């Protein structure tokens, strides 16, 4: 996209306006009295300077648009009050192009209603002062054409800006979608590599022995199956220390379940390392027969909850055979309170 410097546009508008002022000054001897023309010049210069300098946004302030419109209504009345419509006034009718220039600036700064009202007022005043034919001879039609061109350009630029924003938004969404897909693919590949690393040796031994395994080998297979399940369901809960302590707990006969529901995804590396180090300590220090480790899906204060359950002591009657005693109940906080 080619960007036109703002100073260049302001400079061109200022040159056009200065040209109209020069024409007015060179024809001060034509009007019956020069003072109304001088007043008109002062108003025009003030309106032009304000239109080119006031406001940092593209859209002109409403009060300034109202001021420009008032100047464009007053300008023809002041100048033509001292001119004879029957004579060839030459460049003494500079106000026509001046109004067109000022209203073109207003249109370029998104004040289209004021711009059209300004040139319509110029056309009506010209018809009343010199008749309909003067619309062409004095250049009123040209001023209207400039406002129309500015209107079309402003509308086209507005449409282009909206389309550019829409395309930029779509591009960001596409980039985010692609990043999510790449992340899912990377995680899937990492899981496959980890699973292959864990299961491949045992699978080769099973194939070599034709599926006939000893009891220790069957137990090792069950341990591997549990480790693979941890890789799928444990996700962010797994570190080397956590894996080691989970394996040791299973080797002594405990049933360990790891469930990560996304509760620690938003923690930074330091916080996650602290939480998982505390988790490894909790598993290492537990003598429970069943250990359940779970992250909270919501943004609760606890990042990880550890529950350790033990079987009732032999000979102790239980109301429900499935009842288990709680040996550990630990909630590891998301952040350390200071």
CSV table of C-alpha atoms in Angstrom, one decimal:
chain,number,residue,atom,x,y,z
A,1,UNK,CA,0.0,0.0,0.0
A,2,UNK,CA,1.4,3.4,-1.0
A,3,UNK,CA,1.0,6.0,1.8
A,4,UNK,CA,0.9,9.7,0.9
A,5,UNK,CA,2.6,11.9,3.6
A,6,UNK,CA,0.1,14.1,5.4
A,7,UNK,CA,2.4,17.1,5.1
A,8,UNK,CA,2.2,16.8,1.3
A,9,UNK,CA,-1.6,16.9,1.3
A,10,UNK,CA,-1.6,19.8,3.7
A,11,UNK,CA,0.9,21.7,1.5
A,12,UNK,CA,-1.1,21.2,-1.6
A,13,UNK,CA,-4.3,22.4,0.1
A,14,UNK,CA,-2.4,25.4,1.4
A,15,UNK,CA,-1.1,26.3,-2.0
A,16,UNK,CA,-4.5,26.2,-3.6
A,17,UNK,CA,-5.9,28.4,-0.8
A,18,UNK,CA,-3.0,30.8,-1.1
A,19,UNK,CA,-3.6,31.1,-4.9
A,20,UNK,CA,-7.2,32.2,-4.2
A,21,UNK,CA,-6.0,34.8,-1.8
A,22,UNK,CA,-3.5,36.1,-4.3
A,23,UNK,CA,-6.3,36.4,-6.9
A,24,UNK,CA,-8.4,38.3,-4.5
A,25,UNK,CA,-5.6,40.7,-3.6
A,26,UNK,CA,-4.8,41.3,-7.3
A,27,UNK,CA,-8.5,42.3,-8.0
A,28,UNK,CA,-9.2,44.6,-5.1
A,29,UNK,CA,-9.7,47.4,-7.5
A,30,UNK,CA,-12.7,45.7,-9.2
A,31,UNK,CA,-15.3,45.8,-6.4
A,32,UNK,CA,-17.0,49.1,-5.7
A,33,UNK,CA,-15.5,48.9,-2.2
A,34,UNK,CA,-12.6,46.6,-1.2
A,35,UNK,CA,-13.5,46.3,2.5
A,36,UNK,CA,-16.2,43.5,2.2
A,37,UNK,CA,-13.6,41.6,0.1
A,38,UNK,CA,-11.0,42.1,2.7
A,39,UNK,CA,-13.3,40.8,5.4
A,40,UNK,CA,-14.1,37.8,3.2
A,41,UNK,CA,-10.4,37.2,2.8
A,42,UNK,CA,-9.8,37.2,6.6
A,43,UNK,CA,-12.7,34.8,7.2
A,44,UNK,CA,-11.5,32.5,4.4
A,45,UNK,CA,-7.9,32.5,5.6
A,46,UNK,CA,-9.0,31.8,9.2
A,47,UNK,CA,-11.3,28.9,8.1
A,48,UNK,CA,-8.6,27.4,5.9
A,49,UNK,CA,-5.9,27.5,8.5
A,50,UNK,CA,-8.3,26.0,11.1
A,51,UNK,CA,-9.5,23.3,8.7
A,52,UNK,CA,-5.9,22.2,7.9
A,53,UNK,CA,-4.5,22.3,11.5
A,54,UNK,CA,-7.3,21.7,14.1
A,55,UNK,CA,-7.8,18.1,15.2
A,56,UNK,CA,-5.5,15.1,15.0
A,57,UNK,CA,-8.2,12.8,13.7
A,58,UNK,CA,-9.2,12.5,10.1
A,59,UNK,CA,-12.8,13.6,10.8
A,60,UNK,CA,-13.1,17.4,11.2
A,61,UNK,CA,-14.8,18.5,14.5
A,62,UNK,CA,-18.4,19.4,14.1
A,63,UNK,CA,-18.0,22.9,15.4
A,64,UNK,CA,-15.3,23.6,12.8
A,65,UNK,CA,-17.5,22.1,10.0
A,66,UNK,CA,-20.3,24.5,11.1
A,67,UNK,CA,-17.9,27.4,11.0
A,68,UNK,CA,-16.6,26.5,7.5
A,69,UNK,CA,-20.2,26.2,6.3
A,70,UNK,CA,-21.1,29.7,7.7
A,71,UNK,CA,-18.0,31.2,6.0
A,72,UNK,CA,-19.0,29.6,2.7
A,73,UNK,CA,-22.5,31.2,3.0
A,74,UNK,CA,-21.2,34.6,4.0
A,75,UNK,CA,-18.3,34.7,1.5
A,76,UNK,CA,-20.4,35.1,-1.7
A,77,UNK,CA,-22.7,37.6,-0.1
A,78,UNK,CA,-19.8,39.8,1.0
A,79,UNK,CA,-17.9,39.7,-2.3
A,80,UNK,CA,-20.9,40.0,-4.7
A,81,UNK,CA,-22.4,42.9,-2.8
A,82,UNK,CA,-19.7,45.0,-4.4
A,83,UNK,CA,-19.8,43.4,-7.9
A,84,UNK,CA,-22.0,44.1,-10.9
A,85,UNK,CA,-23.3,40.8,-12.3
A,86,UNK,CA,-23.7,42.4,-15.7
A,87,UNK,CA,-20.0,43.1,-16.0
A,88,UNK,CA,-17.1,40.7,-16.7
A,89,UNK,CA,-15.6,40.7,-13.2
A,90,UNK,CA,-12.8,38.3,-14.1
A,91,UNK,CA,-10.8,36.9,-11.1
A,92,UNK,CA,-12.8,39.2,-8.7
A,93,UNK,CA,-15.2,36.1,-8.4
A,94,UNK,CA,-12.3,34.2,-6.7
A,95,UNK,CA,-14.8,33.3,-3.9
A,96,UNK,CA,-16.3,30.5,-6.1
A,97,UNK,CA,-13.1,28.5,-6.2
A,98,UNK,CA,-12.4,29.4,-2.6
A,99,UNK,CA,-15.7,28.0,-1.4
A,100,UNK,CA,-15.1,24.9,-3.6
A,101,UNK,CA,-11.6,24.4,-2.1
A,102,UNK,CA,-12.8,24.9,1.5
A,103,UNK,CA,-15.7,22.5,1.1
A,104,UNK,CA,-13.4,19.9,-0.6
A,105,UNK,CA,-11.2,20.0,2.5
A,106,UNK,CA,-14.4,19.5,4.6
A,107,UNK,CA,-15.4,16.5,2.5
A,108,UNK,CA,-11.9,15.0,2.7
A,109,UNK,CA,-12.2,15.3,6.5
A,110,UNK,CA,-15.4,13.3,6.5
A,111,UNK,CA,-17.8,16.3,6.9
A,112,UNK,CA,-19.8,15.4,3.8
A,113,UNK,CA,-23.1,17.0,4.9
A,114,UNK,CA,-21.4,20.4,5.5
A,115,UNK,CA,-19.5,20.2,2.2
A,116,UNK,CA,-22.6,19.6,0.2
A,117,UNK,CA,-24.6,22.3,2.0
A,118,UNK,CA,-21.8,24.7,1.3
A,119,UNK,CA,-21.6,24.2,-2.5
A,120,UNK,CA,-25.5,24.1,-2.7
A,121,UNK,CA,-25.6,27.4,-0.9
A,122,UNK,CA,-23.0,28.8,-3.4
A,123,UNK,CA,-25.1,27.5,-6.3
A,124,UNK,CA,-28.3,29.1,-5.0
A,125,UNK,CA,-26.7,32.4,-4.3
A,126,UNK,CA,-25.1,32.4,-7.8
A,127,UNK,CA,-28.5,31.7,-9.4
A,128,UNK,CA,-30.1,34.6,-7.5
A,129,UNK,CA,-27.2,37.0,-8.2
A,130,UNK,CA,-26.3,36.3,-11.8
A,131,UNK,CA,-28.8,33.7,-13.1
A,132,UNK,CA,-28.5,30.0,-13.9
A,133,UNK,CA,-26.0,30.4,-16.7
A,134,UNK,CA,-23.5,31.8,-14.3
A,135,UNK,CA,-23.2,28.3,-12.7
A,136,UNK,CA,-21.0,27.4,-15.6
A,137,UNK,CA,-19.3,30.7,-16.4
A,138,UNK,CA,-18.3,31.4,-12.8
A,139,UNK,CA,-17.1,27.9,-12.1
A,140,UNK,CA,-19.7,26.8,-9.6
A,141,UNK,CA,-20.1,23.5,-11.4
A,142,UNK,CA,-16.4,22.9,-11.0
A,143,UNK,CA,-16.6,23.5,-7.3
A,144,UNK,CA,-19.5,21.0,-7.0
A,145,UNK,CA,-17.5,18.5,-9.0
A,146,UNK,CA,-14.5,18.8,-6.7
A,147,UNK,CA,-16.7,18.1,-3.7
A,148,UNK,CA,-18.3,15.1,-5.5
A,149,UNK,CA,-14.8,13.7,-6.2
A,150,UNK,CA,-13.7,14.3,-2.6
A,151,UNK,CA,-16.9,12.5,-1.5
A,152,UNK,CA,-16.2,9.5,-3.7
A,153,UNK,CA,-12.6,9.3,-2.7
A,154,UNK,CA,-13.5,9.6,1.0
A,155,UNK,CA,-16.1,6.8,0.6
A,156,UNK,CA,-13.6,4.6,-1.3
A,157,UNK,CA,-10.9,5.1,1.3
A,158,UNK,CA,-13.4,4.4,4.1
A,159,UNK,CA,-14.4,1.1,2.4
A,160,UNK,CA,-10.8,0.2,1.8
A,161,UNK,CA,-9.9,0.9,5.5
A,162,UNK,CA,-12.8,-1.3,6.6
A,163,UNK,CA,-11.8,-4.1,4.3
A,164,UNK,CA,-8.2,-3.8,5.5
A,165,UNK,CA,-9.3,-4.2,9.1
A,166,UNK,CA,-11.5,-7.1,8.2
A,167,UNK,CA,-8.7,-8.8,6.3
A,168,UNK,CA,-6.3,-8.1,9.2
A,169,UNK,CA,-8.8,-9.6,11.6
A,170,UNK,CA,-9.2,-12.7,9.4
A,171,UNK,CA,-5.5,-13.0,9.1
A,172,UNK,CA,-5.0,-13.0,12.8
A,173,UNK,CA,-7.7,-15.6,13.3
A,174,UNK,CA,-6.1,-17.8,10.6
A,175,UNK,CA,-2.7,-17.4,12.3
A,176,UNK,CA,-4.2,-18.3,15.7
A,177,UNK,CA,-6.0,-21.3,14.2
A,178,UNK,CA,-2.8,-22.4,12.5
A,179,UNK,CA,-0.8,-22.0,15.7
A,180,UNK,CA,-3.4,-24.1,17.6
A,181,UNK,CA,-3.3,-26.8,15.0
A,182,UNK,CA,0.5,-26.8,15.1
A,183,UNK,CA,0.4,-27.0,18.8
A,184,UNK,CA,-2.0,-29.9,18.7
A,185,UNK,CA,0.2,-31.7,16.2
A,186,UNK,CA,3.3,-31.1,18.2
A,187,UNK,CA,1.7,-32.4,21.4
A,188,UNK,CA,0.4,-35.4,19.5
A,189,UNK,CA,3.8,-36.2,18.1
A,190,UNK,CA,5.4,-35.7,21.5
A,191,UNK,CA,2.9,-38.1,23.0
A,192,UNK,CA,3.6,-40.7,20.3
A,193,UNK,CA,7.3,-40.4,20.8
A,194,UNK,CA,6.9,-40.8,24.6
A,195,UNK,CA,4.5,-43.7,24.2
A,196,UNK,CA,6.8,-45.4,21.7
A,197,UNK,CA,9.8,-45.0,24.0
A,198,UNK,CA,7.8,-46.6,26.9
A,199,UNK,CA,6.0,-49.4,25.1
A,200,UNK,CA,8.4,-50.4,22.2
A,201,UNK,CA,10.8,-52.6,24.2
A,202,UNK,CA,8.0,-54.5,25.9
A,203,UNK,CA,6.1,-54.9,22.6
A,204,UNK,CA,9.2,-56.4,21.0
A,205,UNK,CA,9.7,-58.8,23.9
A,206,UNK,CA,6.0,-59.9,23.6
A,207,UNK,CA,6.4,-60.4,19.8
A,208,UNK,CA,9.7,-62.4,20.4
A,209,UNK,CA,8.0,-64.7,23.0
A,210,UNK,CA,4.8,-65.2,20.9
A,211,UNK,CA,2.6,-63.6,23.6
A,212,UNK,CA,3.6,-66.1,26.3
A,213,UNK,CA,4.7,-64.0,29.3
A,214,UNK,CA,5.6,-64.8,32.8
A,215,UNK,CA,3.8,-63.2,35.7
A,216,UNK,CA,6.5,-60.6,36.4
A,217,UNK,CA,6.4,-59.7,32.7
A,218,UNK,CA,2.6,-59.3,32.8
A,219,UNK,CA,2.9,-57.1,35.8
A,220,UNK,CA,5.5,-55.0,34.0
A,221,UNK,CA,3.0,-54.7,31.1
A,222,UNK,CA,0.3,-53.4,33.4
A,223,UNK,CA,2.8,-50.9,34.8
A,224,UNK,CA,3.6,-49.7,31.3
A,225,UNK,CA,0.0,-49.5,30.4
A,226,UNK,CA,-0.6,-47.3,33.4
A,227,UNK,CA,2.4,-45.1,32.5
A,228,UNK,CA,1.0,-44.6,29.0
A,229,UNK,CA,-2.3,-43.7,30.4
A,230,UNK,CA,-0.6,-41.1,32.6
A,231,UNK,CA,1.0,-39.5,29.6
A,232,UNK,CA,-2.5,-39.1,28.0
A,233,UNK,CA,-4.5,-38.0,31.0
A,234,UNK,CA,-1.8,-36.5,33.2
A,235,UNK,CA,-0.5,-34.0,30.7
A,236,UNK,CA,1.0,-31.1,32.7
A,237,UNK,CA,1.2,-33.1,35.9
A,238,UNK,CA,4.1,-35.1,34.7
A,239,UNK,CA,7.7,-34.4,35.5
A,240,UNK,CA,10.6,-36.9,35.9
A,241,UNK,CA,10.2,-36.7,39.7
A,242,UNK,CA,6.4,-37.2,39.5
A,243,UNK,CA,6.8,-40.2,37.1
A,244,UNK,CA,9.4,-41.7,39.5
A,245,UNK,CA,7.3,-41.4,42.6
A,246,UNK,CA,4.2,-42.7,40.8
A,247,UNK,CA,6.1,-45.7,39.5
A,248,UNK,CA,7.4,-46.4,43.1
A,249,UNK,CA,3.8,-46.2,44.5
A,250,UNK,CA,2.6,-48.6,41.9
A,251,UNK,CA,5.4,-51.0,42.5
A,252,UNK,CA,4.3,-51.3,46.2
A,253,UNK,CA,0.8,-52.1,45.0
A,254,UNK,CA,-1.0,-48.7,45.0
A,255,UNK,CA,-3.4,-47.7,42.3
A,256,UNK,CA,-2.5,-44.2,41.1
A,257,UNK,CA,-4.7,-42.0,38.9
A,258,UNK,CA,-3.6,-38.7,37.4
A,259,UNK,CA,-6.2,-36.4,35.9
A,260,UNK,CA,-5.2,-33.0,34.4
A,261,UNK,CA,-8.2,-30.9,33.5
A,262,UNK,CA,-6.2,-27.8,32.6
A,263,UNK,CA,-6.0,-26.2,36.0
A,264,UNK,CA,-2.3,-25.5,35.9
A,265,UNK,CA,-2.0,-24.5,32.2
A,266,UNK,CA,-1.9,-20.8,33.0
A,267,UNK,CA,0.9,-21.1,35.7
A,268,UNK,CA,4.3,-19.9,34.8
A,269,UNK,CA,7.3,-22.3,34.8
A,270,UNK,CA,8.4,-21.4,38.3
A,271,UNK,CA,5.0,-21.8,39.8
A,272,UNK,CA,4.3,-25.0,38.0
A,273,UNK,CA,7.7,-26.4,39.1
A,274,UNK,CA,6.9,-25.6,42.7
A,275,UNK,CA,3.4,-27.2,42.5
A,276,UNK,CA,4.8,-30.4,40.9
A,277,UNK,CA,7.7,-30.7,43.3
A,278,UNK,CA,5.2,-30.6,46.2
A,279,UNK,CA,3.1,-33.2,44.3
A,280,UNK,CA,6.1,-35.5,44.0
A,281,UNK,CA,6.8,-35.1,47.8
A,282,UNK,CA,3.1,-35.9,48.6
A,283,UNK,CA,3.1,-39.1,46.5
A,284,UNK,CA,6.5,-40.2,48.0
A,285,UNK,CA,5.2,-39.7,51.5
A,286,UNK,CA,1.9,-41.4,51.1
A,287,UNK,CA,1.3,-45.1,52.1
A,288,UNK,CA,-2.3,-45.1,50.6
A,289,UNK,CA,-3.6,-48.0,48.6
A,290,UNK,CA,-5.3,-45.7,46.1
A,291,UNK,CA,-4.0,-42.2,45.2
A,292,UNK,CA,-6.0,-39.8,43.0
A,293,UNK,CA,-4.3,-36.6,41.7
A,294,UNK,CA,-6.5,-34.1,40.0
A,295,UNK,CA,-6.2,-30.5,38.8
A,296,UNK,CA,-9.2,-28.1,39.0
A,297,UNK,CA,-10.8,-27.0,35.7
A,298,UNK,CA,-11.8,-23.7,37.2
A,299,UNK,CA,-9.6,-20.9,38.7
A,300,UNK,CA,-9.9,-22.1,42.3
A,301,UNK,CA,-7.2,-21.4,44.9
A,302,UNK,CA,-5.9,-25.0,44.7
A,303,UNK,CA,-3.9,-26.0,41.7
A,304,UNK,CA,-3.7,-29.7,42.5
A,305,UNK,CA,-5.7,-31.9,44.8
A,306,UNK,CA,-4.2,-35.1,46.1
A,307,UNK,CA,-6.4,-37.7,47.8
A,308,UNK,CA,-5.0,-40.9,49.3
A,309,UNK,CA,-7.3,-43.7,50.3
A,310,UNK,CA,-6.5,-46.9,52.3
A,311,UNK,CA,-8.5,-50.1,52.7
A,312,UNK,CA,-10.1,-50.7,56.1
A,313,UNK,CA,-8.1,-52.7,58.5
A,314,UNK,CA,-8.8,-56.5,58.4
A,315,UNK,CA,-11.5,-57.5,60.8
A,316,UNK,CA,-13.0,-54.0,61.0
A,317,UNK,CA,-16.7,-54.2,59.8
A,318,UNK,CA,-17.7,-51.7,57.1
A,319,UNK,CA,-21.2,-50.5,56.3
A,320,UNK,CA,-20.3,-50.4,52.6
A,321,UNK,CA,-17.6,-52.8,51.2
A,322,UNK,CA,-16.5,-50.0,48.9
A,323,UNK,CA,-15.8,-47.5,51.7
A,324,UNK,CA,-12.2,-46.5,52.0
A,325,UNK,CA,-10.4,-44.5,54.7
A,326,UNK,CA,-8.8,-41.1,53.8
A,327,UNK,CA,-5.1,-41.2,54.5
A,328,UNK,CA,-4.1,-38.0,52.6
A,329,UNK,CA,-6.1,-34.9,51.6
A,330,UNK,CA,-3.8,-32.3,50.2
A,331,UNK,CA,-4.6,-29.1,48.2
A,332,UNK,CA,-1.5,-27.6,46.7
A,333,UNK,CA,-2.2,-23.8,46.3
A,334,UNK,CA,-1.7,-22.1,42.9
A,335,UNK,CA,0.4,-19.4,44.5
A,336,UNK,CA,2.2,-19.0,47.7
A,337,UNK,CA,0.5,-16.3,49.9
A,338,UNK,CA,3.0,-13.8,51.2
